[in-house]
Structures are given as C-alpha cells and as structure tokens.
C-alpha cells in the first residue's frame, strides 16, 4: 500500500468535512471583507472591481505557491501545511475587524485617491488570508493522491464539497448569520469553522507519519511503487497542461461573466436588496458543487474526458441563454409579473421565496453543468502522480485568472461599452469559438457539439440593449420612455399613458421606483426643508440625486448659491440629461439649467472622507432601507462623517424610514427635530431654531410656492403647510437616548428578513419612554 493510501475512506470523510467547513468559512469571510473594504475603496463599480481583483490576486498567488511546493512535500507534510493554512485564515478572520475595518476602512478613508494605491492597500489587507486559501487545494490534493485511477475523483469530490460549503456559506451567511449576528459575529463563526478544519486535518497526521516511518521520501512514485515513464516527457493523451489551463481560463471567464449578468438581470427585474447577491452566489456555488460531485463519480470510467468537457461547457452556456430568454419573455405575464413586479417600491418578506425560486431556475441548471467540467479537466491533466499538486495548482490558478478576468473585464468594460445584451453576445462568441475549435481539432461529426455550436450562434442574435431593458421594465405600449446603462447600473424612465407631451413618468433606478417626474411632493419637501430652516443656506450637499426631486427642493431658497449632488449610479445622471433634452420645457430641464446645480458621479461617503469642504446644509436623498448597501447611508459612522462636514450652525436632513434610523440619528446629533408627519429628521451640532410659524410663512411666500409648483404643479399650499404642521419632536444633549443603533458592521434595517423595518411616527416615539 502506498503511503498516501493511509488516507483511507474514513480519513477521506474527515477531510471532506474539513474542506466543506473551509469553503463555508471562506465565503463568509469574502462577503464581509468585500463589504468592509468597500467602505474604504468606495461602493462604485470600479472600486468594487478593485476589491474583487485584490481578493482573486491573493487566491492566484496562493495557487501558484501551492503548485510550486506541494509535490516537494510528503503527504503528512502537505496535510500539516494545509492545516496551518486553515489556522492562519482563522486568525486573519479574528483580526479582520481591527485591521480591515478600524485601520483600513475607517483610518485610511479619504487619504488615498489613486486607484492603484487603493488596489495595493486592498491587496495588502487580503494578501495573507487569500494566499493561504489559494494554497489549500494543491496541498490537500497532494495529501490524498494515491492512485491515478482515483486521483481525479478524490480531488473533484473534495473541491466539490468545498464549493458546496461555500454556497451554503453564502446562503446561510447572507440570509441568517450576518443578519442575526452582524459582520463581526459572522467572522467569529468563520474562524471557528477554519479552526475545526485545521484540527480535523491534523488528526490524520499521525497515521500518515506512521505509514511513512522507515521510508526515505523523495517523490510520490517512490512511495506508491507505481511505474513512471522512462523518458522525460510525460504522456499527455488528452492535450498538454497549457492547453487545459487556457480552456479552464475561458470556462472561468464565462461562468463569472454569466454570474454578473444574472445579478444585473434579477436585480433590475426584481430589485437589488441585501439578499440578492448571497442568493445568486449561493445557488451558483451549490449547483456548481453538485455538478462536480456528480461528474467526479463518472471520471474513473471515462476513457476520453474531452467530449464531456466541451459538451457540459457548451450546454451550460446555451442553457443559461435559454433560461434568461425564458425569463425575459415571461416577465410581462403571470405568474412571473407578480413575482417580479417592475419598479415595485418596497420588497416584503413574503415575496422572497418566489424570487429565490426564480433565481434557482435561472442560475442552478447552467451552474450545475459548468461545474461538471472540473472533474473532466482533472481526468485529462492528471497523468502522473509525481506532480498532482502542481497540476491542481496550475489549473486552479487558470480558473482564478479566468474568474478575475470575467469579473473585472465584464464589470468594468463590457457592461460599460456593450451593455448586458452585448455582453451576452460576447460570451456567445467565446463559447462558439470554443466549440468550433474542438469540432475542428477532434470532434468533427459529433452531433451534440454541433447542436450546441448552433445554439451559441443563435445567441448572437439576442435583441439590442434598448429592446432588452424595455421588456424588463414593461412600459405601457406607445408611452414615452428612456433608459441608460453602464457599469454602475441601469436606470429607466417609464412614461405614464397619455403623457407623451409633458414627459410625466416613473424613475426606476436599479429595480426600485425612486421617484417620478413631475417630482413627488415628498422629495421636494425633503430637499427644501433644510434651506428653509437654515438662515443662510449658501452651500448645500446632496447625497443622492434620484429623479431630481430632492435637488429641485434644495434650490427653493434664493439664498442658496451652490448645490452639489453626489450620485453613485451614473445612468441616473445620463437619463436626466436625456429627459431634459427630450422635454426642454419640463422640470428636469429647468433643474439642469439652474447654474447653482452641480452633479457628480461618485460615492458620497468617499466625498465626505476626502473633501475637507464644509456645508451649511447636507441632505440625504430618500433611500429605502431594504435596498442593498443602504445601511451605509443610515449608519452611525456615516452620520458622524456628515456631522464633521457641517459648518458652525450647519444642519443635516434625512428621511426617517424606521425607529432604528431615528435612534441612530439622535445618538449622533446632540440637537435635532423630527418633522411630523413627513418623518424628516433635522440634526445639528448646535441648537436648531425651528420656528414653525416662520417656516410656514416661507412656504406660503410666492417665490417658494411657485418654485415648488414648477417641480410639480399639483402641489397645493394646503398640502405643503399640512406636511410641515405636525407634532414635531425636539431633542437636545440632555434628552435620554435608547434603542438599537445602526452601524456599518450591523446594518439591521438592510437585513429586513432578520430585523423587520417598522415605520416610525412622532406619536409612537412620544409614547416610548426614553
């Protein structure tokens, strides 16, 4: 019996549990690390790509190092180093909060402008744990390699279970763990799982060392007794390692690009919320892992794995296109139009299961098929036990490189230049080239591959982006509409029936109806109350532009000289420009023509961190707390950033969608008012002189009322005064504070399944003892 055969069936089961736990912990860490570093780098797509690139670079370096060293170790040594890698990741998880969040995200915020420097610091923050993660598979593969007959099956089973663990980590982490424990608690759980993985691996070390005792170790062949080829050239009947690495790179590129398209389509059709990314990622990884597990049982009986690889790769992409096309065509009809209602404002818990099932249908089957390719690749490249670890490492490196290229190039380039439909056409062209290359080299006359090539070719005729997004947003036929798309998102203006001339309609941003034109009275009031309350509102900063209603309100006071609006989704600004050009007499054209308005595409928190400029009034546009990443605009840390950018006597204005937002606001600002019944919060470092009679007199003045009516002719004086004449709540430093506070690391409202968002009113707050 070979030395590595000491890892028998019981030992394999133990390692399978260990690698499952490792995958679960890795995805928990990845989700949280990306969120933490997003605060430092920014929440825009470029910064997000830099964080993902840094993460994948570390994994790639780990794979490369694992490929270099794994086969120089004995099985027991490889197993020991695998365990040490897991223990190292556990330690890094525990240190994440003080290092990645306290020092990097908060301490270095605003100090770095260069994108290269941002990437470098993100890489430094992730280098150690991701390198250890990347090295784990080559090391573990070396430890379990015992026979060429079983090596591909063993490696594929281990990696499949690791991927299944990662998928469950994404789903359970995103839906339950993070929402219940917060990011720091979830990192503690991840550390425990990595510790368990390391301990399980170390428990097999003694048995391996005993089997190695009395033998001098040099190469695997010396221990197993299996014959090696006499010549220096290893047999490669199915193609060289470099060729397979190229194929794996393309496969990795396609699947990650598809994942990004799935996320954009499901997010735009069914809204971006905190659970969407874990849903798509979790389903993808679980299906991918099941595909590996199924194919792992097939490879031992497989003579030539090449046809299986090309068939599953091609079928996965073609099936993805078919399912995307089915959803696209089904969106206007029951039951899909009820599950994914276009532009629906507030998502509720009862809608989550049907939306999860739609994602399962769209993502699961293609991911399962493409996941099957990994065992087939291992069957093709593993022809010599002396370099099992190296070949696993190089193939994994190629896959990670493809994932990185798919993530960065799709997220930054193809969605920006080609749009979603164009990106799918590019993936169709790559898949077609892959299949035609195989048919030309060795698969001529094979009808499955020929049929799949025909399917990939048909995908080249996907409708253009305008047609694609028009179907997703479902405007009434014959109405006026506009759309914009780039790497940062999708915005759609959907005109009302019978309003082709005046251009009235809904403004849908990232799947949410975020306002309308004419502007909603609520947005106008939210924007106007700060400049009306402040005695000298010369400089105003807006976090979020939306449909333009809040910026329009910010122009209410003639004393205002400069209004600076920061918008994270650039198509919002592009669509406003298109609407202004199409309807030059409308309120949007009047907004953009005002010389006091300056809109900037950027991350609001990054602007607050980098810019030392101070403002008389800062206002946050109304954002639904159920929206993905909304917690970053309702957190204690964000409000303290705002507070630091107020001039003496300056005020901050924000909508109060929940009691937790109010408690957080009160915790940050020593002086404040909640304006009832519109639930608008006003906070300051100094006492706020809110004279209700003076405020109402200003609203009644012809200049103010005329300005509001230019934004929405339906606003009446009675409506405006009633909205500002409620039972306001005032507080000062001596007012008791209590209740849950929202933070960057525990954004409870964003995870609305775990912490229901309860609307707040002045009456309910007064009824609570504080």
XYZ file of C-alpha atoms in Angstrom, residues 308-726:
419
model
C -17.610 15.542 -21.845
C -15.800 18.810 -21.089
C -16.871 20.567 -24.285
C -20.438 19.248 -24.108
C -21.001 20.342 -20.493
C -19.296 23.703 -21.026
C -21.279 24.429 -24.179
C -24.547 23.076 -22.772
C -24.134 25.177 -19.626
C -23.879 28.394 -21.605
C -26.643 27.541 -24.087
C -28.962 26.557 -21.251
C -28.135 29.839 -19.481
C -29.173 31.764 -22.605
C -32.374 29.724 -22.954
C -33.359 30.337 -19.320
C -32.513 34.056 -19.494
C -34.606 34.250 -22.670
C -37.482 32.412 -20.981
C -37.469 34.826 -18.040
C -37.185 37.823 -20.363
C -40.200 36.701 -22.395
C -42.208 35.685 -19.312
C -41.759 38.933 -17.344
C -44.991 40.621 -18.565
C -47.163 37.546 -17.843
C -48.455 35.698 -14.760
C -47.090 34.357 -12.520
C -43.698 35.997 -13.214
C -45.081 39.543 -13.376
C -46.447 39.050 -9.860
C -43.184 37.650 -8.524
C -41.017 40.292 -10.196
C -43.215 43.406 -10.453
C -41.290 46.067 -12.328
C -40.299 49.036 -10.197
C -42.258 47.911 -7.130
C -41.258 50.204 -4.299
C -40.940 48.118 -1.125
C -39.999 44.452 -1.116
C -41.655 42.391 1.621
C -40.596 39.101 3.273
C -43.414 37.099 1.666
C -42.004 37.926 -1.786
C -38.582 36.456 -1.056
C -39.312 32.731 -1.527
C -40.872 33.072 -5.010
C -37.951 35.279 -6.077
C -35.483 32.750 -4.692
C -37.174 30.009 -6.733
C -36.934 32.103 -9.906
C -33.208 32.606 -9.247
C -32.844 28.870 -8.613
C -34.371 28.071 -12.006
C -32.275 30.659 -13.851
C -28.907 30.084 -12.160
C -28.915 26.493 -10.906
C -29.039 24.281 -14.057
C -26.309 26.129 -16.047
C -24.038 26.294 -12.989
C -24.522 22.555 -12.433
C -23.460 21.722 -15.993
C -20.431 24.011 -15.992
C -19.448 22.680 -12.561
C -19.136 19.224 -14.109
C -16.190 20.397 -16.196
C -13.747 20.453 -13.232
C -13.521 16.636 -12.788
C -13.211 16.189 -16.547
C -10.262 18.575 -16.581
C -8.631 16.712 -13.691
C -9.102 13.439 -15.557
C -7.366 14.966 -18.575
C -4.370 16.538 -16.814
C -3.624 14.054 -14.010
C -1.367 11.559 -15.807
C 1.491 11.398 -13.296
C 1.337 11.103 -9.509
C 4.658 12.877 -9.147
C 3.121 16.306 -9.871
C -0.507 16.051 -8.770
C -0.297 19.103 -6.521
C 1.402 21.196 -9.175
C -1.193 20.376 -11.820
C -4.062 21.047 -9.444
C -2.444 24.367 -8.536
C -1.864 25.495 -12.120
C -5.378 24.521 -13.199
C -6.815 26.318 -10.181
C -4.668 29.355 -10.995
C -6.042 29.368 -14.556
C -9.581 29.152 -13.209
C -8.978 32.009 -10.749
C -7.393 34.088 -13.511
C -10.468 33.461 -15.675
C -12.742 34.399 -12.779
C -10.760 37.595 -12.219
C -10.820 38.486 -15.907
C -14.546 37.731 -16.107
C -15.273 39.825 -13.047
C -13.096 42.823 -13.864
C -13.492 42.906 -17.655
C -17.236 42.278 -17.572
C -17.894 44.606 -14.650
C -15.728 47.450 -15.899
C -15.588 47.121 -19.675
C -18.189 45.007 -21.448
C -21.204 46.141 -19.407
C -19.978 49.714 -19.833
C -19.286 49.509 -23.561
C -21.550 46.713 -24.824
C -24.298 46.654 -22.215
C -25.968 43.498 -20.912
C -27.191 42.235 -24.279
C -23.802 42.913 -25.878
C -22.046 41.096 -23.037
C -24.189 38.016 -23.633
C -23.335 38.176 -27.340
C -19.618 38.315 -26.485
C -19.980 35.237 -24.260
C -21.863 33.509 -27.068
C -18.979 34.256 -29.435
C -16.429 32.842 -26.964
C -18.489 29.684 -26.451
C -18.964 29.276 -30.199
C -15.217 29.640 -30.779
C -14.532 27.058 -28.065
C -16.905 24.525 -29.616
C -15.771 25.142 -33.189
C -12.150 24.715 -32.118
C -12.972 21.322 -30.631
C -15.004 20.264 -33.666
C -12.139 21.252 -35.945
C -9.449 19.536 -33.855
C -11.101 16.262 -32.936
C -14.854 16.356 -32.720
C -15.939 16.614 -36.375
C -19.210 14.858 -36.993
C -20.241 14.868 -33.315
C -23.860 15.986 -33.279
C -24.079 17.109 -29.598
C -21.270 19.611 -30.044
C -22.625 20.708 -33.416
C -26.071 21.335 -31.911
C -24.552 23.328 -29.053
C -22.487 25.357 -31.509
C -25.693 26.172 -33.377
C -27.284 27.263 -30.070
C -24.325 29.509 -29.248
C -24.507 31.006 -32.745
C -28.231 31.715 -32.265
C -27.386 33.654 -29.098
C -25.503 36.156 -31.255
C -28.936 37.457 -32.339
C -30.094 38.498 -28.862
C -32.120 41.761 -29.058
C -30.301 45.048 -28.556
C -29.990 46.675 -25.138
C -32.922 49.051 -25.624
C -35.287 46.211 -26.507
C -33.857 44.092 -23.700
C -34.436 46.667 -20.945
C -37.784 47.804 -22.340
C -39.122 44.280 -21.903
C -37.691 44.078 -18.363
C -39.335 47.361 -17.280
C -42.582 46.731 -19.186
C -43.755 50.234 -20.167
C -47.278 50.688 -21.465
C -47.165 50.408 -25.287
C -46.975 53.772 -27.008
C -45.689 55.672 -23.964
C -42.579 57.810 -23.777
C -39.554 56.075 -22.250
C -35.784 56.467 -21.821
C -33.047 54.232 -20.474
C -29.350 54.328 -19.643
C -26.915 51.572 -18.723
C -23.253 51.434 -17.850
C -21.047 49.519 -15.433
C -22.617 51.257 -12.413
C -26.182 50.169 -13.115
C -29.398 50.606 -15.079
C -31.897 53.477 -14.962
C -35.216 53.550 -16.771
C -37.726 56.377 -17.204
C -41.166 54.912 -17.850
C -43.724 57.410 -19.107
C -47.331 57.472 -17.970
C -50.036 56.664 -20.545
C -51.356 59.852 -22.149
C -48.358 61.928 -21.096
C -46.194 61.721 -24.212
C -46.121 65.503 -24.500
C -45.252 66.587 -20.951
C -42.991 63.576 -20.268
C -44.519 62.552 -16.938
C -43.482 59.142 -15.641
C -41.723 56.946 -13.100
C -37.985 56.942 -12.490
C -36.778 53.352 -11.897
C -33.239 53.013 -10.525
C -31.707 49.558 -10.019
C -35.156 47.980 -9.961
C -36.698 50.436 -7.465
C -39.110 53.242 -8.316
C -37.141 56.081 -6.732
C -39.342 58.988 -7.735
C -41.166 60.488 -10.658
C -41.439 63.446 -12.980
C -43.115 65.778 -12.115
C -41.232 65.445 -8.853
C -43.033 63.887 -5.900
C -44.120 66.335 -3.159
C -42.223 64.240 -0.596
C -38.909 64.637 -2.435
C -39.451 68.357 -2.953
C -40.215 68.846 0.749
C -37.208 66.721 1.758
C -34.947 68.899 -0.354
C -36.482 72.252 0.582
C -36.796 71.953 4.348
C -33.045 72.270 5.034
C -32.542 75.519 3.064
C -35.785 76.914 4.530
C -34.822 76.134 8.137
C -31.207 77.303 7.861
C -30.943 81.118 7.983
C -28.079 81.303 5.444
C -28.045 78.109 3.285
C -25.350 79.197 0.851
C -23.706 75.795 0.270
C -25.726 72.584 0.092
C -24.502 68.995 -0.394
C -26.856 66.236 -1.540
C -26.041 62.543 -1.083
C -28.065 61.016 -3.892
C -29.787 62.688 -6.854
C -32.547 60.225 -7.758
C -35.260 61.517 -10.035
C -34.221 65.113 -9.290
C -36.964 65.987 -6.798
C -34.691 66.444 -3.788
C -32.180 68.629 -5.712
C -35.104 70.681 -7.009
C -36.284 71.252 -3.458
C -32.745 72.249 -2.416
C -32.977 75.179 -4.852
C -36.037 76.581 -3.076
C -34.227 79.326 -1.140
C -32.909 82.306 -3.134
C -30.088 82.485 -0.567
C -28.642 79.205 -1.825
C -25.615 79.758 -4.062
C -24.313 76.244 -4.700
C -25.968 72.817 -4.644
C -23.629 69.864 -5.113
C -25.276 66.493 -5.806
C -23.387 63.184 -5.492
C -24.837 60.190 -7.353
C -23.486 56.623 -7.206
C -25.343 55.317 -10.301
C -24.158 57.267 -13.326
C -27.102 56.292 -15.587
C -29.279 58.382 -13.240
C -27.430 61.485 -14.425
C -27.385 60.298 -18.036
C -31.137 59.661 -18.040
C -31.831 63.080 -16.509
C -29.800 64.661 -19.311
C -31.731 62.684 -21.937
C -35.039 63.652 -20.358
C -34.053 67.316 -20.248
C -33.121 67.213 -23.935
C -36.348 65.419 -24.889
C -38.600 67.685 -22.797
C -36.878 71.106 -22.697
C -39.926 72.740 -21.062
C -40.118 70.195 -18.245
C -38.917 70.402 -14.624
C -35.823 68.253 -15.255
C -34.614 70.674 -17.942
C -35.210 73.567 -15.551
C -33.254 71.729 -12.831
C -30.229 71.105 -15.034
C -30.323 74.636 -16.403
C -30.023 76.207 -12.959
C -26.411 77.459 -12.621
C -26.368 76.624 -8.906
C -26.649 72.864 -9.586
C -23.547 70.665 -9.964
C -23.945 66.898 -10.194
C -21.015 64.494 -9.653
C -20.798 60.760 -10.260
C -19.086 59.458 -7.125
C -19.513 57.633 -3.816
C -20.985 60.005 -1.215
C -19.049 58.552 1.701
C -15.824 58.831 -0.248
C -16.514 62.504 -0.952
C -17.171 63.131 2.738
C -13.937 61.354 3.679
C -11.670 63.008 1.085
C -13.089 66.511 0.809
C -12.392 68.954 3.633
C -15.088 71.308 2.422
C -17.874 72.134 4.873
C -21.511 72.891 4.137
C -24.398 74.843 5.575
C -26.841 72.068 4.706
C -26.234 68.394 3.908
C -29.165 66.285 2.781
C -29.513 62.582 2.009
C -31.986 61.626 -0.682
C -34.665 59.177 0.476
C -33.394 55.594 0.120
C -35.498 52.574 1.026
C -33.775 50.716 3.884
C -34.411 47.405 2.077
C -32.087 48.480 -0.738
C -28.696 46.776 -0.996
C -25.947 48.764 0.792
C -28.495 51.247 2.160
C -27.069 50.516 5.606
C -24.008 52.561 4.694
C -26.242 55.669 4.479
C -28.128 55.068 7.722
C -25.235 54.040 9.964
C -23.817 55.798 12.995
C -20.459 56.087 11.209
C -21.964 57.762 8.132
C -23.852 60.304 10.202
C -20.667 61.151 12.115
C -18.926 61.744 8.787
C -21.737 64.134 7.858
C -21.586 65.872 11.223
C -17.859 66.528 10.739
C -18.582 68.283 7.416
C -21.119 70.781 8.747
C -20.233 74.419 9.162
C -20.990 76.036 12.532
C -24.768 76.063 12.741
C -24.998 73.667 9.780
C -27.789 71.091 9.589
C -28.228 67.580 8.211
C -31.566 66.465 6.759
C -32.548 62.821 6.311
C -35.714 60.779 5.865
C -36.660 58.536 8.813
C -37.980 55.219 7.462
C -37.684 53.335 10.784
C -37.318 53.723 14.508
C -33.742 52.468 14.357
C -32.828 55.263 11.949
C -34.296 57.804 14.376
C -32.411 56.334 17.337
C -29.153 56.354 15.358
C -29.749 59.940 14.261
C -30.433 61.021 17.841
C -27.322 59.168 19.017
C -25.112 61.205 16.647
C -26.626 64.680 16.629
C -26.893 66.433 20.002
C -29.662 68.718 18.733
C -32.438 67.704 16.411
C -36.034 67.770 15.263
C -38.259 65.154 13.713
C -40.762 66.923 11.453
C -44.145 65.280 11.641
C -45.980 63.876 9.695
C -43.435 63.612 6.840
C -40.822 61.890 9.058
C -37.977 64.211 8.134
C -35.073 64.422 10.571
C -33.024 67.602 11.070
C -29.822 67.355 13.115
C -27.077 69.768 14.102
C -24.151 70.349 16.417
C -25.901 73.455 17.716
C -29.480 74.245 18.770
C -31.884 74.335 15.828
C -34.093 77.359 15.655
C -37.136 75.795 14.019
C -39.811 78.462 14.175
C -42.866 76.734 12.745
C -44.664 79.992 12.004
C -41.631 81.414 10.198
C -41.242 78.153 8.249
C -44.871 78.183 7.171
C -44.637 81.843 6.202
C -41.695 80.998 3.956
C -43.632 78.162 2.337
C -46.580 80.490 1.720
C -44.383 83.102 0.070
C -44.968 83.367 -3.696
C -41.351 82.624 -4.627
C -41.142 79.396 -2.643
C -44.574 78.131 -3.645
C -44.019 78.944 -7.294
C -40.735 77.065 -7.250
C -42.389 74.004 -5.733
C -45.192 74.151 -8.312
C -42.702 74.317 -11.164
C -41.423 70.974 -9.897
C -44.939 69.593 -9.501
C -47.939 71.699 -10.479
C -50.136 69.500 -8.299
C -48.627 70.735 -5.043
C -51.074 72.931 -3.164
C -50.401 75.409 -0.382
C -52.645 73.395 1.919
C -50.737 70.205 1.136
C -47.346 71.813 1.799
C -48.341 73.506 5.054
C -50.120 70.404 6.353
C -46.984 68.319 5.774
C -44.982 70.682 7.982
C -47.587 71.384 10.685
C -47.495 68.175 12.685
